CSV table of C-alpha atoms and ligand atoms in Angstrom, one decimal:
chain,number,residue,atom,x,y,z
A,516,MET,CA,0.1,0.0,0.0
A,517,ASN,CA,1.3,3.5,-0.7
A,518,GLN,CA,2.6,5.3,2.2
A,519,PHE,CA,0.4,8.1,3.7
A,520,ILE,CA,2.0,11.5,4.0
A,521,GLU,CA,2.0,12.9,7.4
A,522,LYS,CA,1.0,16.5,7.9
A,523,GLY,CA,0.9,17.8,11.4
A,524,HIS,CA,-1.2,15.1,13.1
A,525,ILE,CA,-3.2,14.1,9.9
A,526,LYS,CA,-2.3,11.5,7.5
A,527,VAL,CA,-3.1,12.3,3.7
A,528,ALA,CA,-3.3,9.7,0.9
A,529,PRO,CA,-0.4,10.1,-1.6
A,530,GLU,CA,-3.0,10.8,-4.5
A,531,VAL,CA,-4.8,13.4,-2.5
A,532,TYR,CA,-1.6,15.1,-1.3
A,533,HIS,CA,-0.1,15.3,-5.0
A,534,ALA,CA,-3.5,16.6,-6.3
A,535,LEU,CA,-3.7,19.4,-3.8
A,536,MET,CA,0.0,20.4,-4.3
A,537,ASN,CA,-0.6,20.6,-8.0
A,538,GLY,CA,-3.9,22.5,-7.9
A,539,ARG,CA,-5.9,19.5,-9.3
A,540,PRO,CA,-9.5,19.0,-8.1
A,541,VAL,CA,-10.1,17.0,-5.0
A,542,VAL,CA,-13.6,16.3,-3.4
A,543,ALA,CA,-13.9,15.4,0.3
A,544,LEU,CA,-16.3,12.8,1.4
A,545,GLU,CA,-17.6,12.1,4.9
A,546,SER,CA,-17.7,8.8,6.7
A,547,THR,CA,-20.7,9.0,9.0
A,548,ILE,CA,-22.9,8.3,5.8
A,549,ILE,CA,-20.8,5.0,5.7
A,550,SER,CA,-20.9,4.0,9.2
A,551,HIS,CA,-24.4,5.3,10.3
A,552,GLY,CA,-26.2,6.3,7.3
A,553,MET,CA,-26.5,3.0,5.5
A,554,PRO,CA,-26.3,-0.7,6.4
A,555,TYR,CA,-23.5,-3.0,5.3
A,556,PRO,CA,-22.8,-4.0,2.5
A,557,GLN,CA,-24.5,-1.2,0.7
A,558,ASN,CA,-22.6,1.3,2.7
A,559,TYR,CA,-19.2,-0.1,1.4
A,560,GLU,CA,-20.5,-0.4,-2.2
A,561,THR,CA,-21.9,3.0,-2.2
A,562,ALA,CA,-18.8,4.5,-0.8
A,563,LYS,CA,-16.7,2.8,-3.6
A,564,GLU,CA,-19.1,3.8,-6.2
A,565,VAL,CA,-19.1,7.4,-5.0
A,566,GLU,CA,-15.4,7.5,-5.1
A,567,SER,CA,-15.4,6.1,-8.7
A,568,ILE,CA,-18.0,8.6,-9.9
A,569,VAL,CA,-15.8,11.4,-8.5
A,570,ARG,CA,-12.8,10.1,-10.5
A,571,GLU,CA,-14.9,9.5,-13.6
A,572,ASN,CA,-15.8,13.1,-13.5
A,573,GLY,CA,-12.2,14.3,-13.2
A,574,ALA,CA,-11.5,14.7,-9.5
A,575,VAL,CA,-9.7,12.8,-6.8
A,576,PRO,CA,-11.9,11.5,-3.9
A,577,ALA,CA,-10.7,12.0,-0.4
A,578,THR,CA,-12.9,10.1,2.2
A,579,ILE,CA,-12.2,11.4,5.7
A,580,ALA,CA,-12.3,9.4,9.0
A,581,ILE,CA,-10.3,8.8,12.3
A,582,LEU,CA,-8.9,5.5,12.4
A,583,ASP,CA,-7.0,4.2,15.6
A,584,GLY,CA,-6.7,7.9,16.7
A,585,THR,CA,-5.3,9.2,13.5
A,586,PRO,CA,-7.3,11.4,11.2
A,587,PHE,CA,-7.0,10.2,7.6
A,588,ILE,CA,-7.7,12.2,4.4
A,589,GLY,CA,-8.2,9.6,1.7
A,590,LEU,CA,-8.9,6.1,2.8
A,591,SER,CA,-7.4,2.9,1.4
A,592,ASP,CA,-9.7,0.0,0.3
A,593,ASP,CA,-9.1,-1.9,3.5
A,594,GLN,CA,-9.7,1.1,5.7
A,595,LEU,CA,-13.1,1.9,4.0
A,596,ARG,CA,-14.2,-1.7,4.3
A,597,ARG,CA,-13.2,-1.8,8.0
A,598,LEU,CA,-15.2,1.3,8.5
A,599,ALA,CA,-18.2,0.0,6.7
A,600,ILE,CA,-18.2,-3.4,8.6
A,601,LEU,CA,-17.8,-1.8,11.8
A,602,GLY,CA,-20.7,0.4,11.2
A,603,ARG,CA,-22.4,1.9,14.3
A,604,LYS,CA,-19.4,0.5,16.5
A,605,VAL,CA,-17.5,3.4,15.1
A,606,GLN,CA,-18.1,6.7,17.0
A,607,LYS,CA,-20.1,9.2,15.2
A,608,THR,CA,-17.8,12.2,15.3
A,609,ALA,CA,-18.7,15.8,15.1
A,610,ARG,CA,-16.2,18.7,15.6
A,611,ARG,CA,-16.6,18.4,19.4
A,612,ASP,CA,-15.7,14.8,19.6
A,613,ILE,CA,-12.5,15.0,17.5
A,614,PRO,CA,-10.0,15.5,20.5
A,615,HIS,CA,-11.6,12.7,22.4
A,616,ILE,CA,-11.5,10.2,19.6
A,617,VAL,CA,-7.9,11.2,18.8
A,618,SER,CA,-6.6,11.0,22.4
A,619,ALA,CA,-8.2,7.7,23.1
A,620,GLY,CA,-6.9,6.2,19.9
A,621,GLY,CA,-10.4,5.4,18.8
A,622,ASN,CA,-12.3,5.1,15.5
A,623,GLY,CA,-14.4,8.1,14.4
A,624,ALA,CA,-16.6,8.5,11.5
A,625,THR,CA,-16.7,12.1,10.6
A,626,THR,CA,-20.1,14.1,10.2
A,627,VAL,CA,-20.3,17.1,8.1
A,628,SER,CA,-18.8,19.4,10.7
A,629,ALA,CA,-15.8,17.2,11.5
A,630,THR,CA,-15.2,16.5,7.8
A,631,MET,CA,-15.3,20.2,7.1
A,632,VAL,CA,-12.7,20.8,9.8
A,633,PHE,CA,-10.2,18.4,8.2
A,634,ALA,CA,-11.0,19.2,4.6
A,635,HIS,CA,-10.2,22.9,5.4
A,636,LYS,CA,-7.0,22.0,7.3
A,637,VAL,CA,-5.5,20.5,4.1
A,638,GLY,CA,-7.2,23.0,1.6
A,639,ILE,CA,-9.9,20.9,0.0
A,640,PRO,CA,-12.6,23.4,-1.0
A,641,VAL,CA,-15.5,21.2,-2.0
A,642,PHE,CA,-17.2,18.4,0.0
A,643,VAL,CA,-19.9,16.0,-1.1
A,644,THR,CA,-22.4,14.4,1.1
A,645,GLY,CA,-26.0,13.2,1.1
A,646,GLY,CA,-27.9,15.5,3.5
A,647,ILE,CA,-26.6,17.8,6.2
A,648,GLY,CA,-27.9,18.0,9.7
A,649,GLY,CA,-30.1,20.9,10.8
A,650,VAL,CA,-32.5,22.2,13.4
A,651,HIS,CA,-34.5,19.4,14.8
A,652,ARG,CA,-38.2,19.7,15.1
A,653,HIS,CA,-38.9,21.2,18.4
A,654,GLY,CA,-35.5,22.5,18.4
A,655,GLU,CA,-36.9,25.7,20.1
A,656,GLN,CA,-37.4,23.5,23.2
A,657,THR,CA,-34.5,20.9,22.9
A,658,MET,CA,-31.9,23.2,21.5
A,659,ASP,CA,-31.0,20.3,19.3
A,660,ILE,CA,-29.3,22.1,16.4
A,661,SER,CA,-26.7,20.3,14.3
A,662,SER,CA,-23.1,21.5,14.7
A,663,ASP,CA,-23.0,21.2,10.8
A,664,LEU,CA,-24.8,24.6,10.8
A,665,THR,CA,-22.3,26.4,13.1
A,666,GLU,CA,-19.4,24.8,11.1
A,667,LEU,CA,-20.8,26.1,7.9
A,668,GLY,CA,-20.8,29.5,9.7
A,669,LYS,CA,-17.0,29.4,10.4
A,670,THR,CA,-15.3,27.1,8.0
A,671,PRO,CA,-14.8,28.0,4.3
A,672,VAL,CA,-15.7,24.7,2.6
A,673,THR,CA,-18.5,24.3,0.1
A,674,VAL,CA,-20.9,21.5,0.9
A,675,ILE,CA,-22.9,19.9,-1.9
A,676,SER,CA,-26.0,18.1,-0.5
A,677,ALA,CA,-29.6,17.1,-1.5
A,678,GLY,CA,-30.8,19.7,1.2
A,679,VAL,CA,-32.1,18.6,4.6
A,680,LYS,CA,-34.4,15.8,5.4
A,681,SER,CA,-37.9,16.6,6.5
A,682,ILE,CA,-37.2,14.7,9.7
A,683,LEU,CA,-35.8,18.1,10.5
A,684,ASP,CA,-37.3,21.7,10.6
A,685,ILE,CA,-36.3,23.0,7.2
A,686,PRO,CA,-37.6,26.7,7.5
A,687,ARG,CA,-35.7,27.0,10.9
A,688,THR,CA,-32.6,25.3,9.5
A,689,LEU,CA,-32.6,27.9,6.8
A,690,GLU,CA,-33.1,30.7,9.3
A,691,TYR,CA,-30.2,29.5,11.4
A,692,LEU,CA,-28.0,29.2,8.2
A,693,GLU,CA,-28.9,32.9,7.5
A,694,THR,CA,-27.9,33.9,11.1
A,695,GLN,CA,-24.6,32.1,10.6
A,696,GLY,CA,-24.0,34.1,7.4
A,697,VAL,CA,-23.9,31.0,5.2
A,698,THR,CA,-24.7,31.3,1.4
A,699,VAL,CA,-27.3,28.8,0.5
A,700,ALA,CA,-27.7,28.1,-3.2
A,701,VAL,CA,-29.9,25.6,-5.0
A,702,TYR,CA,-28.8,24.0,-8.2
A,703,GLY,CA,-31.2,24.5,-11.1
A,704,SER,CA,-34.0,25.8,-8.8
A,705,ASN,CA,-35.1,28.5,-6.4
A,706,GLU,CA,-36.7,26.1,-4.1
A,707,PHE,CA,-34.6,24.3,-1.3
A,708,PRO,CA,-35.2,20.5,-1.7
A,709,SER,CA,-35.9,18.3,1.1
A,710,PHE,CA,-33.6,15.3,0.5
A,711,PHE,CA,-36.2,12.8,-0.8
A,712,THR,CA,-38.2,15.3,-2.8
A,713,GLU,CA,-37.4,18.4,-4.8
A,714,ASN,CA,-39.7,20.5,-2.7
A,715,SER,CA,-39.8,22.0,0.8
A,716,GLY,CA,-41.8,25.1,0.3
A,717,CYS,CA,-38.8,27.3,1.1
A,718,GLN,CA,-37.3,29.6,-1.5
A,719,VAL,CA,-33.7,30.7,-1.6
A,720,PRO,CA,-32.4,33.8,-3.2
A,721,CYS,CA,-29.4,32.0,-4.9
A,722,ARG,CA,-30.0,29.9,-8.0
A,723,LEU,CA,-27.0,28.3,-10.0
A,724,ASP,CA,-27.4,26.5,-13.2
A,725,SER,CA,-24.0,25.2,-14.1
A,726,PRO,CA,-20.8,24.0,-12.4
A,727,GLU,CA,-19.0,27.1,-13.7
A,728,GLU,CA,-21.5,29.4,-11.8
A,729,CYS,CA,-21.0,27.2,-8.7
A,730,ALA,CA,-17.2,27.7,-9.1
A,731,LYS,CA,-17.6,31.4,-9.5
A,732,LEU,CA,-19.6,31.6,-6.3
A,733,ILE,CA,-17.0,29.7,-4.4
A,734,ASP,CA,-14.2,31.8,-5.7
A,735,ALA,CA,-15.9,35.1,-4.8
A,736,ASN,CA,-16.4,33.8,-1.2
A,737,SER,CA,-12.8,32.9,-1.0
A,738,ASN,CA,-11.4,36.0,-2.8
A,739,LEU,CA,-13.2,38.1,-0.2
A,740,SER,CA,-11.9,35.9,2.8
A,741,LEU,CA,-15.5,35.8,4.2
A,742,GLY,CA,-14.5,32.8,6.2
A,743,THR,CA,-18.0,31.1,6.0
A,744,GLY,CA,-19.0,28.0,4.2
A,745,ILE,CA,-21.4,27.6,1.3
A,746,LEU,CA,-24.3,25.1,1.1
A,747,ILE,CA,-25.2,24.1,-2.5
A,748,ALA,CA,-28.4,22.0,-2.5
A,749,VAL,CA,-28.8,19.7,-5.5
A,750,PRO,CA,-32.3,18.2,-5.8
A,751,ILE,CA,-32.9,14.6,-6.0
A,752,PRO,CA,-32.9,13.2,-9.5
A,753,LYS,CA,-36.5,13.2,-11.0
A,754,ASP,CA,-36.6,9.5,-11.4
A,755,TYR,CA,-36.3,8.9,-7.8
A,756,ALA,CA,-38.3,11.9,-6.5
A,757,ALA,CA,-41.6,10.0,-7.5
A,758,SER,CA,-41.2,7.7,-4.4
A,759,GLY,CA,-40.7,10.7,-2.1
A,760,ASN,CA,-44.4,11.1,-1.0
A,761,MET,CA,-44.4,7.5,0.2
A,762,ILE,CA,-41.2,8.1,2.1
A,763,GLU,CA,-42.5,11.4,3.5
A,764,ARG,CA,-45.4,9.4,5.1
A,765,ALA,CA,-42.8,7.0,6.7
A,766,ILE,CA,-40.9,10.0,8.0
A,767,GLN,CA,-43.9,11.1,9.9
A,768,GLN,CA,-44.5,7.7,11.4
A,769,ALA,CA,-40.7,7.4,12.3
A,770,LEU,CA,-41.0,10.9,14.0
A,771,ALA,CA,-43.8,9.9,16.0
A,772,GLU,CA,-42.1,6.6,17.1
A,773,ALA,CA,-38.9,8.6,18.1
A,774,LYS,CA,-41.0,10.9,20.4
A,775,GLU,CA,-42.6,8.0,22.0
A,776,LYS,CA,-39.3,6.2,22.6
A,777,ASN,CA,-37.6,9.5,23.6
A,778,VAL,CA,-34.8,9.1,21.1
A,779,ILE,CA,-32.9,12.5,21.2
A,780,GLY,CA,-29.5,14.0,20.5
A,781,ASN,CA,-27.1,12.4,18.1
A,782,GLU,CA,-29.1,9.2,18.2
A,783,ALA,CA,-32.1,10.8,16.5
A,784,THR,CA,-30.8,11.0,13.0
A,785,PRO,CA,-29.4,7.4,12.6
A,786,PHE,CA,-32.7,6.1,14.4
A,787,LEU,CA,-35.0,8.0,12.0
A,788,LEU,CA,-33.0,6.9,9.0
A,789,ALA,CA,-33.0,3.3,9.8
A,790,ARG,CA,-36.6,3.2,10.7
A,791,VAL,CA,-37.7,5.1,7.5
A,792,ASN,CA,-35.7,2.5,5.6
A,793,GLU,CA,-37.7,-0.3,7.3
A,794,LEU,CA,-40.9,1.3,6.8
A,795,THR,CA,-40.5,2.0,3.1
A,796,GLY,CA,-39.3,-1.6,2.4
A,797,GLY,CA,-35.8,-0.2,1.4
A,798,ALA,CA,-37.2,2.4,-1.1
A,799,SER,CA,-35.6,5.3,1.0
A,800,LEU,CA,-32.3,3.6,0.8
A,801,VAL,CA,-32.5,3.3,-3.1
A,802,ALA,CA,-33.3,6.9,-3.3
A,803,ASN,CA,-30.6,7.9,-0.8
A,804,ILE,CA,-27.9,6.0,-2.8
A,805,ALA,CA,-29.2,7.6,-6.0
A,806,LEU,CA,-29.1,11.2,-4.8
A,807,VAL,CA,-25.5,10.7,-3.1
A,808,LYS,CA,-24.1,9.5,-6.4
A,809,ASN,CA,-25.9,12.5,-8.2
A,810,ASN,CA,-24.2,14.8,-5.7
A,811,ALA,CA,-20.9,13.1,-6.2
A,812,ARG,CA,-21.1,13.8,-10.0
A,813,MET,CA,-22.2,17.4,-9.3
A,814,GLY,CA,-19.5,17.9,-6.7
A,815,ALA,CA,-16.8,16.6,-9.0
A,816,ARG,CA,-17.7,18.8,-11.8
A,817,ILE,CA,-17.9,21.9,-9.6
A,818,SER,CA,-14.5,21.2,-8.3
A,819,VAL,CA,-13.1,20.6,-11.7
A,820,ALA,CA,-14.5,24.0,-12.7
A,821,LEU,CA,-13.0,25.6,-9.7
A,822,ALA,CA,-9.6,24.2,-10.5
A,823,LYS,CA,-9.8,25.6,-13.9
A,824,LEU,CA,-10.9,28.9,-12.7
A,825,ARG,CA,-8.1,29.1,-10.2
A,826,ARG,CA,-5.3,27.6,-12.3
A,827,GLY,CA,-2.1,29.1,-11.3
A,828,THR,CA,-3.5,31.4,-8.6
A,829,VAL,CA,-3.8,29.1,-5.5
A,830,ARG,CA,-1.2,27.8,-3.4
A,831,SER,CA,-1.7,24.5,-1.6
A,832,ALA,CA,-2.6,24.7,2.1
A,833,LEU,CA,-0.2,21.9,2.9
B,1586,PSU,O1,-29.5,12.5,5.5
B,1586,PSU,C1,-28.5,12.5,6.3
B,1586,PSU,N1,-28.4,13.5,7.1
B,1586,PSU,C2,-27.3,13.4,8.0
B,1586,PSU,C3,-26.6,12.5,8.1
B,1586,PSU,C4,-25.3,12.5,9.0
B,1586,PSU,O2,-25.8,13.0,10.4
B,1586,PSU,C5,-24.9,14.1,10.7
B,1586,PSU,C6,-25.7,15.2,11.5
B,1586,PSU,O3,-26.1,14.5,12.7
B,1586,PSU,P1,-26.5,15.5,13.9
B,1586,PSU,O4,-28.0,15.9,13.7
B,1586,PSU,O5,-26.4,14.5,15.2
B,1586,PSU,O6,-25.7,16.7,13.9
B,1586,PSU,C7,-24.5,14.8,9.2
B,1586,PSU,O7,-23.3,15.5,9.5
B,1586,PSU,C8,-24.2,13.5,8.5
B,1586,PSU,O8,-22.9,12.9,8.9
B,1586,PSU,C9,-26.6,11.4,7.2
B,1586,PSU,O9,-26.0,10.3,7.3
B,1586,PSU,N2,-27.7,11.3,6.3
């Protein structure tokens, strides 16, 4: 196996390192989606396919996770499989969990917030995932607001996602992102998508219609050193959006069950995702996989457009 390159306390895969050093496009990928977002073996297969899609579209994939206490940027096949098999035995790792997992020599699957932290440390500007966390329903009482939102407010990485699941409070999530100063854009629409469907009833002012437009937005944010992240929401492909309404009904049932069982905190999202998958007989998983792959395609194209735009003007953060 190729030797990882050590940078500070982080190990970077050689392919990722050389791409960054040469200004070539790299796309960061999170690992909680692998450990907690899907069951084995679909999680492993999807992770591999997502990496292939990123490559086919001209960028280098960099899946991020903490293994035996070391943060890795770009996982080997063995590491990816290990993470997929361990599944929920791996600690779901948000920003606040990083020091604990590292000091204890543990295994951590990075959420959007922790993945953004590491992507930014090595200068990866674009990061692809399925959906981000948000303000939970009844968040005004529980204060359960994902650290993904505050991370977007302070870390200049662009996150490509299919929006926010309706297990969350979408209008309040958008309000909170506005408070954090995060630019929220939608690809090909003005309506923010709700993960399994193209609609949420919430309009956003920024619409982008090509990877080049996305790249220009990212470049403007960076040139002005605003320091905030960007969320680009890519609606689920039309072929899969059809099952959205059925999935939406399952979400309502899962929400009622979570309330009854008092499932709260960082257990809420994995519980709801697994329950919705059971209730829809796997249809939600099929839609989830399709939209993650679609996001990977878009993210790679955006990162290629950004590298072209910046050719010769950006120095590596390494
Ligand atoms: O549709 C999804 N939303 C969110 C997650 C994961 O859950 C995290 C948010 O968790 P929490 O709500 O505990 O912050 C996200 O960063 C992501 O890693 C996921 O797998 N799938």
